[in-house]
Coordinates of C-alpha atoms in Angstrom, one line a residue:
Chain A
M1 CA -39.6 -133.4 -61.7
M2 CA -36.0 -134.1 -60.7
I3 CA -35.3 -135.0 -64.3
Q4 CA -36.9 -131.8 -65.5
I5 CA -34.7 -129.7 -63.1
L6 CA -31.6 -131.6 -64.3
N7 CA -32.5 -130.9 -68.0
G8 CA -32.9 -127.2 -67.1
L9 CA -29.5 -127.3 -65.5
V10 CA -28.0 -128.7 -68.6
Y11 CA -29.2 -125.9 -70.8
G12 CA -28.7 -123.3 -68.1
G13 CA -25.1 -124.6 -67.7
L14 CA -24.4 -124.2 -71.5
L15 CA -25.8 -120.7 -71.4
Y16 CA -23.7 -119.9 -68.4
I17 CA -20.5 -121.0 -70.0
L18 CA -21.3 -119.0 -73.1
S19 CA -22.4 -115.9 -71.3
L20 CA -19.2 -115.8 -69.2
G21 CA -17.3 -114.8 -72.3
L22 CA -19.7 -112.0 -73.0
V23 CA -19.5 -110.8 -69.4
L24 CA -15.7 -111.0 -69.3
L25 CA -15.5 -108.9 -72.4
F26 CA -18.1 -106.4 -71.3
G27 CA -16.4 -106.0 -67.9
L28 CA -13.1 -105.3 -69.4
R29 CA -13.9 -103.3 -72.4
R30 CA -17.5 -102.3 -72.2
V31 CA -18.3 -103.9 -75.6
V32 CA -20.5 -106.8 -76.6
N33 CA -19.2 -109.3 -79.1
F34 CA -22.0 -110.2 -81.5
A35 CA -19.7 -112.8 -83.0
H36 CA -19.7 -114.8 -79.8
G37 CA -22.4 -117.2 -81.0
A38 CA -20.5 -117.7 -84.2
L39 CA -17.4 -118.6 -82.2
F40 CA -19.6 -121.2 -80.3
M41 CA -20.6 -122.6 -83.7
V42 CA -16.9 -122.6 -84.9
G43 CA -16.0 -124.4 -81.6
A44 CA -18.6 -127.1 -82.3
Y45 CA -17.4 -127.6 -86.0
V46 CA -13.7 -127.6 -85.1
G47 CA -14.4 -130.1 -82.3
Y48 CA -16.5 -132.2 -84.7
T49 CA -13.7 -132.4 -87.3
A50 CA -11.0 -133.0 -84.6
A51 CA -13.0 -135.7 -83.0
S52 CA -13.5 -137.6 -86.2
I53 CA -9.7 -137.7 -86.6
T54 CA -8.7 -138.2 -83.0
N55 CA -11.1 -138.6 -80.1
Y56 CA -13.5 -136.5 -78.1
W57 CA -11.2 -135.5 -75.4
I58 CA -8.3 -134.3 -77.6
A59 CA -10.9 -132.5 -79.8
L60 CA -12.3 -130.8 -76.7
V61 CA -8.9 -129.4 -75.8
G62 CA -8.1 -128.7 -79.4
A63 CA -11.3 -126.7 -79.9
M64 CA -10.6 -124.6 -76.8
I65 CA -7.0 -123.9 -77.9
I66 CA -8.0 -122.9 -81.4
L67 CA -10.8 -120.7 -80.1
A68 CA -8.4 -119.1 -77.7
V69 CA -6.1 -118.2 -80.6
L70 CA -9.1 -116.7 -82.5
G71 CA -9.9 -114.7 -79.3
A72 CA -6.4 -113.4 -79.1
L73 CA -6.6 -112.3 -82.8
L74 CA -10.0 -110.7 -82.1
D75 CA -8.5 -108.7 -79.3
V76 CA -5.4 -107.6 -81.2
F77 CA -7.0 -106.8 -84.5
V78 CA -10.5 -105.7 -83.6
L79 CA -11.1 -104.8 -79.9
R80 CA -7.8 -103.0 -79.2
P81 CA -7.9 -100.7 -82.3
L82 CA -11.6 -99.9 -81.6
Q83 CA -11.4 -99.2 -77.9
K84 CA -11.5 -95.5 -78.3
E85 CA -14.5 -95.7 -80.6
D86 CA -18.2 -95.8 -79.7
P87 CA -19.0 -99.3 -78.4
L88 CA -21.6 -99.5 -81.2
V89 CA -18.7 -99.6 -83.8
T90 CA -17.5 -102.9 -82.1
V91 CA -21.1 -104.2 -82.3
L92 CA -21.2 -103.5 -86.0
V93 CA -17.8 -104.9 -86.8
T94 CA -18.4 -108.1 -84.7
F95 CA -21.8 -108.4 -86.5
G96 CA -19.8 -108.3 -89.8
L97 CA -17.5 -111.0 -88.4
L98 CA -20.6 -113.1 -87.6
I99 CA -21.7 -113.0 -91.2
L100 CA -18.2 -113.9 -92.4
L101 CA -17.8 -116.8 -89.9
E102 CA -21.2 -118.3 -90.7
H103 CA -20.4 -118.3 -94.4
A104 CA -16.9 -119.6 -93.8
A105 CA -18.5 -122.5 -92.0
L106 CA -20.9 -123.0 -94.9
I107 CA -18.0 -123.1 -97.4
I108 CA -15.9 -125.5 -95.2
W109 CA -18.5 -127.8 -93.8
G110 CA -21.5 -127.3 -96.0
K111 CA -25.2 -126.9 -95.3
D112 CA -26.1 -130.3 -93.9
F113 CA -26.5 -130.8 -90.2
R114 CA -23.7 -132.7 -88.6
S115 CA -23.9 -134.7 -85.4
L116 CA -21.1 -135.7 -83.0
P117 CA -21.6 -138.9 -81.1
V118 CA -21.4 -138.9 -77.3
P119 CA -17.9 -140.2 -76.2
A120 CA -18.0 -143.9 -75.4
I121 CA -17.2 -143.5 -71.7
L122 CA -20.2 -141.2 -71.2
D123 CA -22.5 -143.1 -73.4
G124 CA -25.0 -144.5 -70.9
T125 CA -27.6 -143.6 -68.4
V126 CA -27.9 -143.5 -64.7
R127 CA -31.0 -144.2 -62.6
L128 CA -32.2 -141.2 -60.7
Q129 CA -35.4 -141.6 -58.6
G130 CA -36.5 -144.5 -60.8
E131 CA -35.9 -142.7 -64.1
E132 CA -33.1 -143.0 -66.6
F133 CA -31.0 -140.0 -67.1
P134 CA -28.2 -139.7 -69.8
L135 CA -24.8 -139.7 -68.3
Y136 CA -23.6 -137.2 -70.8
R137 CA -26.0 -134.6 -69.6
L138 CA -24.7 -135.1 -66.1
F139 CA -21.3 -134.5 -67.5
V140 CA -22.4 -131.2 -69.0
I141 CA -23.8 -130.0 -65.6
G142 CA -20.5 -131.1 -64.1
V143 CA -18.5 -129.0 -66.6
A144 CA -20.7 -126.0 -66.0
A145 CA -20.2 -126.4 -62.2
A146 CA -16.5 -126.8 -62.6
V147 CA -16.3 -123.7 -64.8
A148 CA -18.4 -121.7 -62.3
L149 CA -16.2 -122.8 -59.4
G150 CA -12.9 -122.2 -61.3
M151 CA -14.1 -118.8 -62.5
S152 CA -15.1 -117.6 -59.1
L153 CA -11.8 -118.8 -57.6
W154 CA -9.9 -117.2 -60.4
L155 CA -11.8 -113.9 -60.0
K156 CA -11.4 -113.9 -56.2
L157 CA -7.8 -115.1 -55.8
S158 CA -5.8 -114.1 -58.8
R159 CA -4.4 -110.7 -59.5
V160 CA -5.8 -110.6 -63.1
G161 CA -9.2 -111.7 -61.6
L162 CA -9.0 -108.8 -59.3
Y163 CA -8.3 -106.4 -62.2
V164 CA -11.2 -107.8 -64.2
R165 CA -13.6 -107.4 -61.3
A166 CA -12.3 -103.9 -60.6
S167 CA -12.6 -103.0 -64.2
S168 CA -16.2 -104.3 -64.5
V169 CA -17.2 -102.1 -61.6
D170 CA -15.4 -99.0 -62.6
P171 CA -13.1 -99.0 -65.6
L172 CA -12.0 -95.4 -65.2
T173 CA -10.8 -95.6 -61.6
T174 CA -9.3 -99.0 -62.4
G175 CA -7.3 -97.4 -65.2
I176 CA -6.3 -94.4 -63.0
L177 CA -4.9 -96.8 -60.4
G178 CA -2.5 -98.2 -63.0
V179 CA -4.2 -101.3 -64.4
K180 CA -3.2 -101.7 -68.0
T181 CA -6.4 -103.1 -69.7
D182 CA -4.4 -103.8 -72.9
R183 CA -1.9 -106.0 -71.1
I184 CA -4.4 -108.3 -69.6
S185 CA -7.1 -108.2 -72.2
I186 CA -5.5 -110.5 -74.7
G187 CA -5.6 -113.3 -72.1
V188 CA -9.0 -112.4 -70.8
V189 CA -10.6 -112.3 -74.3
A190 CA -8.9 -115.6 -75.2
L191 CA -10.3 -117.1 -72.1
G192 CA -13.8 -115.9 -73.0
T193 CA -13.6 -117.3 -76.5
S194 CA -12.1 -120.6 -75.4
L195 CA -15.1 -120.9 -73.1
A196 CA -17.3 -120.3 -76.2
G197 CA -15.4 -123.2 -77.8
L198 CA -15.8 -125.3 -74.7
A199 CA -19.6 -124.6 -74.8
G200 CA -19.7 -125.4 -78.5
M201 CA -17.9 -128.7 -78.0
V202 CA -19.9 -129.8 -75.0
A203 CA -23.1 -128.9 -76.7
A204 CA -22.2 -130.6 -80.0
P205 CA -23.4 -134.1 -79.0
L206 CA -26.7 -132.6 -77.8
L207 CA -27.5 -130.2 -80.7
A208 CA -27.5 -130.5 -84.4
I209 CA -24.3 -128.8 -85.7
S210 CA -25.2 -126.2 -88.3
P211 CA -23.8 -122.8 -89.4
S212 CA -26.8 -121.1 -87.8
M213 CA -26.6 -122.9 -84.4
G214 CA -24.8 -119.9 -83.0
S215 CA -27.5 -117.4 -83.7
Y216 CA -30.1 -119.0 -81.5
I217 CA -27.9 -119.5 -78.5
L218 CA -26.4 -116.0 -79.0
I219 CA -29.9 -114.5 -78.4
E220 CA -30.5 -116.6 -75.4
S221 CA -27.1 -115.7 -73.9
F222 CA -27.9 -112.1 -74.5
I223 CA -31.1 -112.6 -72.5
V224 CA -29.0 -114.1 -69.7
V225 CA -26.4 -111.3 -69.6
V226 CA -29.1 -108.6 -69.8
I227 CA -31.2 -110.2 -67.0
G228 CA -28.1 -110.7 -65.0
G229 CA -27.0 -107.1 -65.4
L230 CA -24.4 -106.5 -68.0
G231 CA -20.9 -107.2 -66.7
S232 CA -22.0 -109.0 -63.6
F233 CA -20.6 -112.5 -63.0
T234 CA -23.0 -113.5 -60.2
G235 CA -25.9 -112.0 -62.1
A236 CA -25.1 -114.1 -65.2
F237 CA -24.8 -117.3 -63.1
F238 CA -28.3 -116.9 -61.6
A239 CA -29.8 -115.6 -64.7
A240 CA -28.5 -118.6 -66.7
L241 CA -30.0 -121.0 -64.1
L242 CA -33.3 -119.2 -64.2
V243 CA -33.5 -119.1 -68.0
G244 CA -32.4 -122.7 -68.3
Q245 CA -35.2 -123.8 -66.0
I246 CA -37.8 -121.6 -67.7
Y247 CA -36.9 -123.0 -71.1
N248 CA -37.2 -126.5 -69.8
F249 CA -40.3 -126.3 -67.7
G250 CA -41.9 -124.2 -70.4
A251 CA -41.1 -126.8 -73.1
V252 CA -42.8 -129.5 -71.0
Y253 CA -45.8 -127.7 -69.5
M254 CA -46.4 -124.7 -71.8
P255 CA -44.8 -125.5 -75.2
W256 CA -46.6 -122.7 -76.9
A257 CA -45.0 -120.2 -74.6
A258 CA -41.6 -121.7 -73.7
S259 CA -39.6 -119.5 -76.0
I260 CA -41.5 -116.3 -75.2
I261 CA -41.4 -116.3 -71.4
P262 CA -37.7 -115.5 -71.1
F263 CA -38.2 -112.5 -73.3
L264 CA -41.1 -111.3 -71.2
I265 CA -39.1 -111.8 -68.0
M266 CA -36.3 -109.8 -69.5
V267 CA -38.7 -107.0 -70.4
V268 CA -40.2 -107.0 -66.9
I269 CA -36.8 -107.0 -65.2
L270 CA -35.7 -104.1 -67.4
I271 CA -38.8 -102.1 -66.5
W272 CA -38.1 -102.8 -62.9
K273 CA -34.4 -102.3 -63.0
P274 CA -33.1 -100.9 -66.3
T275 CA -29.6 -102.2 -65.6
G276 CA -30.5 -105.8 -64.8
M277 CA -30.8 -107.9 -61.6
A278 CA -27.3 -107.3 -60.3
G279 CA -26.9 -104.1 -62.3
K280 CA -25.0 -101.0 -61.5
H281 CA -25.5 -97.8 -63.4
V282 CA -23.8 -98.2 -66.7
Chain B
M1 CA -42.2 -77.8 -68.7
Q2 CA -41.1 -76.9 -72.2
T3 CA -41.6 -79.6 -74.8
S4 CA -39.4 -78.4 -77.6
P5 CA -36.6 -76.0 -77.9
R6 CA -36.3 -72.9 -80.0
R7 CA -34.0 -73.2 -83.0
I8 CA -30.6 -73.7 -81.5
N9 CA -28.9 -72.9 -84.7
P10 CA -31.0 -70.8 -87.1
G11 CA -28.2 -70.4 -89.6
R12 CA -27.9 -74.2 -90.0
K13 CA -27.3 -75.1 -93.6
G14 CA -30.0 -77.0 -95.4
F15 CA -32.5 -76.9 -98.2
T16 CA -35.1 -74.1 -98.2
L17 CA -38.7 -74.9 -98.7
K18 CA -38.5 -74.0 -102.4
T19 CA -35.4 -76.2 -103.1
S20 CA -37.1 -79.0 -101.2
L21 CA -40.2 -78.8 -103.3
I22 CA -38.2 -78.8 -106.5
L23 CA -36.2 -81.8 -105.4
L24 CA -39.4 -83.5 -104.3
T25 CA -41.1 -83.0 -107.6
A26 CA -37.9 -84.1 -109.5
S27 CA -37.7 -87.2 -107.4
L28 CA -41.4 -88.1 -108.0
A29 CA -41.0 -87.4 -111.7
L30 CA -38.0 -89.7 -111.8
G31 CA -40.0 -92.4 -110.2
V32 CA -42.7 -92.1 -112.9
V33 CA -40.2 -92.0 -115.8
L34 CA -37.9 -94.8 -114.7
P35 CA -40.3 -97.7 -115.4
S36 CA -40.8 -96.5 -119.0
V37 CA -37.0 -96.2 -119.6
L38 CA -36.1 -99.4 -117.9
T39 CA -37.9 -102.0 -120.0
S40 CA -36.5 -105.1 -118.3
M41 CA -39.1 -106.4 -115.8
L42 CA -36.3 -108.3 -114.0
I43 CA -34.5 -105.1 -113.2
L44 CA -37.7 -103.3 -112.3
S45 CA -38.7 -106.1 -109.9
L46 CA -35.2 -106.0 -108.3
L47 CA -35.5 -102.2 -108.0
T48 CA -38.9 -102.4 -106.4
Q49 CA -37.6 -104.8 -103.8
A50 CA -34.6 -102.6 -103.3
V51 CA -36.8 -99.6 -102.7
I52 CA -39.0 -101.5 -100.2
S53 CA -35.9 -102.6 -98.3
G54 CA -34.7 -99.0 -98.7
I55 CA -37.7 -97.8 -96.7
L56 CA -37.0 -100.4 -94.0
A57 CA -33.3 -99.4 -93.9
T58 CA -34.4 -95.7 -93.7
S59 CA -36.3 -96.6 -90.5
V60 CA -33.3 -98.3 -89.0
G61 CA -31.1 -95.3 -90.0
L62 CA -33.4 -92.8 -88.4
L63 CA -33.0 -94.5 -85.1
I64 CA -29.2 -94.5 -85.5
R65 CA -29.1 -90.9 -86.5
Q66 CA -31.6 -89.4 -84.0
N67 CA -31.3 -91.7 -81.0
G68 CA -27.8 -93.0 -81.5
V69 CA -28.8 -96.6 -81.0
V70 CA -28.6 -99.6 -83.2
S71 CA -31.7 -101.8 -83.6
F72 CA -31.4 -105.5 -84.4
G73 CA -35.2 -106.0 -84.3
H74 CA -36.8 -103.8 -86.9
A75 CA -38.0 -106.7 -88.9
A76 CA -40.6 -107.1 -86.0
F77 CA -42.3 -103.8 -87.0
Y78 CA -41.9 -104.6 -90.7
G79 CA -43.4 -108.0 -90.4
L80 CA -46.1 -106.9 -87.9
G81 CA -47.2 -104.3 -90.4
G82 CA -47.6 -107.0 -93.1
Y83 CA -49.3 -109.5 -90.8
V84 CA -51.7 -107.1 -89.2
M85 CA -52.9 -105.8 -92.6
A86 CA -53.2 -109.3 -94.1
L87 CA -54.9 -110.9 -91.1
L88 CA -57.5 -108.1 -90.9
A89 CA -58.2 -107.8 -94.6
Q90 CA -58.1 -111.6 -95.2
R91 CA -61.1 -112.3 -93.0
G92 CA -63.1 -109.5 -94.4
I93 CA -63.4 -107.9 -91.0
I94 CA -62.6 -104.5 -92.4
S95 CA -61.8 -102.9 -95.7
I96 CA -58.3 -103.2 -97.2
E97 CA -57.7 -99.5 -96.8
L98 CA -58.5 -99.5 -93.1
A99 CA -56.4 -102.7 -92.8
I100 CA -53.4 -100.9 -94.4
L101 CA -53.9 -98.0 -92.0
L102 CA -54.1 -100.3 -89.0
G103 CA -51.1 -102.2 -90.3
I104 CA -49.1 -99.1 -89.9
V105 CA -50.7 -97.6 -86.8
L106 CA -50.6 -100.7 -84.6
P107 CA -46.8 -101.3 -84.8
T108 CA -46.4 -97.6 -84.2
V109 CA -48.4 -97.6 -81.0
M110 CA -46.6 -100.7 -79.8
A111 CA -43.2 -99.1 -80.5
L112 CA -44.3 -96.0 -78.6
L113 CA -45.3 -98.0 -75.5
L114 CA -42.2 -100.2 -75.8
G115 CA -40.1 -97.1 -76.3
L116 CA -41.2 -95.6 -73.0
V117 CA -39.5 -98.5 -71.4
I118 CA -36.5 -99.3 -73.5
V119 CA -35.1 -96.0 -74.8
R120 CA -33.5 -95.5 -71.4
I121 CA -31.4 -98.6 -71.9
P122 CA -27.8 -97.7 -72.9
G123 CA -26.5 -98.3 -76.4
V124 CA -25.1 -101.8 -76.5
A125 CA -27.8 -103.3 -74.2
F126 CA -30.4 -101.7 -76.5
S127 CA -29.0 -103.6 -79.4
M128 CA -29.2 -106.9 -77.5
L129 CA -32.7 -106.1 -76.3
T130 CA -34.1 -105.3 -79.7
L131 CA -32.6 -108.4 -81.0
A132 CA -34.4 -110.4 -78.3
I133 CA -37.7 -108.6 -78.7
G134 CA -37.6 -109.1 -82.5
Q135 CA -37.0 -112.8 -82.1
A136 CA -39.8 -113.1 -79.5
V137 CA -42.2 -111.7 -82.1
H138 CA -40.8 -114.1 -84.7
E139 CA -41.5 -117.0 -82.2
V140 CA -45.0 -115.8 -81.7
A141 CA -45.7 -115.8 -85.4
I142 CA -44.4 -119.4 -85.7
K143 CA -46.4 -120.6 -82.7
A144 CA -49.6 -118.9 -83.8
R145 CA -50.1 -121.5 -86.5
P146 CA -53.9 -121.3 -86.9
L147 CA -53.6 -117.6 -87.5
T148 CA -50.4 -117.2 -89.4
G149 CA -49.8 -120.6 -91.0
G150 CA -46.7 -121.0 -88.8
D151 CA -43.4 -121.8 -90.6
E152 CA -45.1 -122.4 -94.0
G153 CA -46.4 -118.9 -94.1
M154 CA -49.7 -117.7 -95.6
T155 CA -50.8 -116.4 -98.9
F156 CA -52.8 -113.2 -99.0
T157 CA -55.4 -112.6 -101.7
L158 CA -55.8 -108.9 -102.6
P159 CA -59.3 -107.6 -103.1
E160 CA -60.1 -106.2 -106.6
R161 CA -59.5 -102.6 -105.8
I162 CA -57.2 -100.9 -103.3
F163 CA -57.6 -97.1 -102.9
G164 CA -59.7 -97.1 -106.0
L165 CA -56.9 -98.6 -108.1
P166 CA -57.0 -102.1 -109.6
S167 CA -55.0 -104.4 -107.3
T168 CA -52.9 -105.8 -110.2
M169 CA -51.2 -102.4 -110.1
Y170 CA -49.6 -103.5 -106.8
Q171 CA -48.3 -106.7 -108.3
N172 CA -46.7 -105.6 -111.5
A173 CA -43.2 -104.3 -111.0
D174 CA -43.6 -101.4 -113.4
T175 CA -46.5 -99.9 -111.5
M176 CA -45.6 -101.0 -108.0
F177 CA -42.2 -99.4 -108.5
I178 CA -43.9 -96.0 -108.9
V179 CA -45.9 -96.6 -105.7
C180 CA -42.9 -97.7 -103.7
W181 CA -40.6 -95.0 -105.1
T182 CA -43.3 -92.3 -104.3
T183 CA -43.6 -93.6 -100.8
L184 CA -39.9 -93.6 -100.3
T185 CA -39.6 -90.1 -101.6
L186 CA -42.4 -88.8 -99.3
V187 CA -40.9 -90.7 -96.3
L188 CA -37.4 -89.2 -96.9
F189 CA -38.8 -85.7 -97.2
G190 CA -41.0 -86.1 -94.2
L191 CA -38.0 -87.3 -92.1
Y192 CA -35.8 -84.5 -93.5
W193 CA -38.2 -81.9 -92.1
L194 CA -38.8 -83.9 -88.9
I195 CA -35.0 -84.0 -88.3
R196 CA -34.6 -80.3 -88.9
S197 CA -37.6 -79.2 -86.8
P198 CA -37.2 -78.0 -83.2
F199 CA -38.3 -81.4 -82.1
G200 CA -35.6 -83.1 -84.2
Q201 CA -33.0 -80.8 -82.7
L202 CA -34.2 -81.6 -79.2
V203 CA -33.7 -85.3 -79.9
D204 CA -30.2 -84.4 -81.3
A205 CA -29.4 -82.7 -78.0
I206 CA -30.7 -85.7 -76.0
R207 CA -28.5 -88.0 -78.0
E208 CA -25.4 -85.8 -77.5
N209 CA -26.0 -85.5 -73.7
E210 CA -29.1 -86.9 -72.1
E211 CA -28.2 -85.7 -68.6
R212 CA -27.7 -82.1 -69.7
A213 CA -30.9 -82.0 -71.7
R214 CA -32.7 -83.3 -68.6
F215 CA -31.1 -80.7 -66.4
I216 CA -32.2 -77.9 -68.7
G217 CA -35.7 -79.1 -68.1
Y218 CA -36.7 -81.2 -71.2
R219 CA -38.3 -84.6 -71.0
T220 CA -35.9 -87.0 -72.5
V221 CA -37.8 -90.3 -72.6
L222 CA -40.9 -89.3 -74.6
P223 CA -39.0 -87.6 -77.5
R224 CA -36.9 -90.7 -78.0
A225 CA -39.9 -93.0 -77.7
I226 CA -41.6 -90.8 -80.4
I227 CA -38.6 -91.3 -82.7
L228 CA -38.7 -95.0 -82.1
A229 CA -42.5 -94.9 -83.0
V230 CA -41.8 -92.9 -86.2
S231 CA -39.1 -95.4 -87.1
A232 CA -41.5 -98.3 -86.5
A233 CA -44.1 -96.6 -88.6
V234 CA -41.7 -96.3 -91.5
A235 CA -40.7 -100.0 -91.1
A236 CA -44.4 -101.0 -91.0
I237 CA -45.0 -99.0 -94.2
A238 CA -42.3 -101.1 -95.9
G239 CA -43.8 -104.3 -94.5
V240 CA -47.2 -103.4 -95.9
L241 CA -45.8 -102.5 -99.3
F242 CA -43.9 -105.8 -99.4
T243 CA -47.0 -107.8 -98.5
L244 CA -49.1 -106.0 -101.2
Y245 CA -46.4 -106.7 -103.7
N246 CA -45.6 -110.4 -102.8
T247 CA -49.1 -111.4 -101.5
F248 CA -47.3 -114.0 -99.3
L249 CA -46.2 -113.7 -95.7
S250 CA -43.8 -115.9 -93.8
P251 CA -42.1 -115.6 -90.4
E252 CA -38.9 -114.8 -92.4
M253 CA -40.3 -111.3 -92.6
L254 CA -39.9 -111.1 -88.8
H255 CA -36.5 -112.9 -88.6
W256 CA -33.5 -111.0 -87.2
G257 CA -31.6 -111.9 -90.4
L258 CA -33.8 -109.3 -92.1
S259 CA -33.2 -106.8 -89.3
G260 CA -29.5 -107.4 -89.7
S261 CA -29.6 -106.9 -93.5
A262 CA -31.6 -103.6 -93.0
L263 CA -29.0 -102.5 -90.5
V264 CA -26.1 -103.4 -92.9
M265 CA -27.8 -101.3 -95.7
A266 CA -28.2 -98.4 -93.3
I267 CA -24.6 -98.5 -92.3
I268 CA -23.2 -99.0 -95.8
G269 CA -25.3 -96.1 -97.1
G270 CA -24.6 -93.9 -94.1
P271 CA -27.4 -93.0 -91.6
K272 CA -26.0 -89.5 -91.1
V273 CA -27.6 -88.4 -94.4
V274 CA -31.3 -89.0 -94.6
W275 CA -31.2 -90.7 -98.0
G276 CA -28.1 -92.8 -97.1
P277 CA -29.8 -95.9 -95.8
A278 CA -32.0 -96.1 -98.9
F279 CA -29.0 -95.7 -101.1
G280 CA -27.3 -98.4 -99.1
A281 CA -30.2 -100.7 -99.9
I282 CA -29.8 -100.2 -103.6
V283 CA -26.0 -100.9 -103.3
F284 CA -26.9 -104.0 -101.3
F285 CA -29.3 -105.3 -103.9
L286 CA -26.8 -104.6 -106.7
V287 CA -24.1 -106.6 -104.9
K288 CA -26.6 -109.3 -104.2
D289 CA -27.7 -109.5 -107.8
M290 CA -24.2 -109.4 -109.3
A291 CA -22.3 -111.5 -106.8
G292 CA -25.3 -113.8 -106.3
N293 CA -25.0 -115.0 -109.9
V294 CA -21.4 -116.0 -109.2
S295 CA -21.6 -117.5 -105.8
E296 CA -24.2 -118.3 -103.2
H297 CA -21.8 -116.9 -100.6
W298 CA -22.4 -113.3 -101.6
P299 CA -23.1 -112.3 -98.0
I300 CA -19.3 -112.6 -97.5
I301 CA -18.9 -109.5 -99.6
I302 CA -21.7 -107.8 -97.6
G303 CA -20.0 -108.7 -94.3
A304 CA -16.6 -107.5 -95.5
T305 CA -18.2 -104.3 -96.8
L306 CA -19.9 -103.7 -93.5
I307 CA -16.6 -104.0 -91.6
F308 CA -14.8 -101.8 -94.2
V309 CA -17.4 -99.1 -94.2
T310 CA -17.7 -99.1 -90.4
L311 CA -13.9 -98.6 -90.0
M312 CA -12.9 -96.6 -93.0
L313 CA -16.1 -94.6 -94.0
P314 CA -17.9 -93.8 -90.8
M315 CA -20.3 -91.5 -92.7
G316 CA -21.1 -94.3 -95.1
I317 CA -21.0 -94.3 -98.9
G318 CA -23.9 -91.8 -99.0
G319 CA -22.2 -89.4 -96.6
A320 CA -18.9 -89.7 -98.6
L321 CA -20.8 -88.8 -101.8
Q322 CA -22.6 -85.9 -100.2
R323 CA -19.3 -84.5 -98.9
L324 CA -17.8 -85.0 -102.3
F325 CA -20.5 -83.1 -104.2
I326 CA -21.9 -80.6 -101.7
G327 CA -18.8 -79.9 -99.6
S328 CA -18.3 -79.9 -95.9
G329 CA -20.6 -82.5 -94.4
K330 CA -20.6 -81.0 -91.0
Q331 CA -24.2 -79.8 -91.1
E332 CA -25.7 -82.3 -93.4
A333 CA -29.1 -83.7 -92.6

């Protein structure tokens, strides 16, 4: 039982880290980045290549830095010029980017699945209530918890965090009060995409690395942000925990239904509250 | 409570009934003539697939045009249409004609019920939601292995005659092209009149300002749900045609990759004109065929085209052409 809950936390943690990027972007600019899953995939591949040259830890930092640079480019060349347009334009353009990134990965790394070994220091198991649990999975939970803690401190205590929170509640008033979205967005978007890189790198030893790995997790992180109420940080946190547990318990006890239940929950929640669990009127 | 408005703009430019009928006849005649002019089976087969995808793209385009939302899950209705028909007909439960009808009606009813819940959801969230719902249907098809054959898919044997015609007609590109082209033509003309009807204008008004339309006293949820249902019906028609032509079904028919392709076709062609998405499908297939011979990475061209068209040609290639030939595109349908 305990092991099951932990496994659910591992997946929920990954979903949370990935969803944060979507929530940050939605809070600041009211758009959804359909290429977010592809960035997760790029993070995993970049980390894979960097780790084969150096080691896991340098690769982890490297993947985050490269993804942050990609995020800054995304903000300057895509999101900023499009902010006056209908949000659906950004959806379509980032969907185009998704196609381009997936095929760029196909050209560079090929079709075959790659796998990244668990770093030596985390390669082992711990005994929990008489059962063996892989140390690396505990590490993933730890990373997710650290990100959650860091994020809530940053949002609560820093000035930029305050702007992001304000903007996610009411972008118009926030703008009237003198917050320049453009000036902070480059950093905020870079933070969001570097988290996608972190998620990709942390997930790499657990999943098969392939060009399409981003699509699956993109859909699941969409479920998380929709259930959580678009743009809500707390909502995304609890929704990720919930979806992680559902996937995991579902896979063990109801394998035929595991992947369908989260969709059903999402539909039920949206009937009940069209703007999500923690949703405001959008 | 009123259900539909009087004509807001009676002077609105458009085809008269007479011109429409002439165009309709011309298009139907073109469909019959084309297969005897184009003798290459390869090209005809490609065109048949393009036309079927064109019907699917038309359904996605209708939703963009009328409801102002982008669906990433239309493959669900398309695939459902095919699966419902094949599963019912395969077991000999009902006749093929009835199975075809149910293959179209069932996804339509589902879309209507779903629409009552999801059309209220704002634009971007709607896209995310349709993506998720589409993938849920895809998962169900994979998991329901005894029924659908799971990942491997299932073959579908056609009975000897369908609607009184020998079923080989539905499998040869030269005759199936006529069937698909006729269907596409009828769908386009049907939608043209739907869009220009008072009901179509009501939905226009809701898309422009839902709150205002509600304050005037119109219901705003049901009309949009009806558009979603019509759109699903068109997608299901495409799925049924595809299944009749291919006699093979796989969960790929339900995958969001297909929804995405249909969306790309609709955007490239331009959903603002009713024939735009179908035109986009033909462009898509031409690119796929020509670039596909050179490199397996042809989707890169598609992705780049999508970005280019979205940014530089918001009315799509079809809209740009219409503006070029017919003049001011302000009132186009």
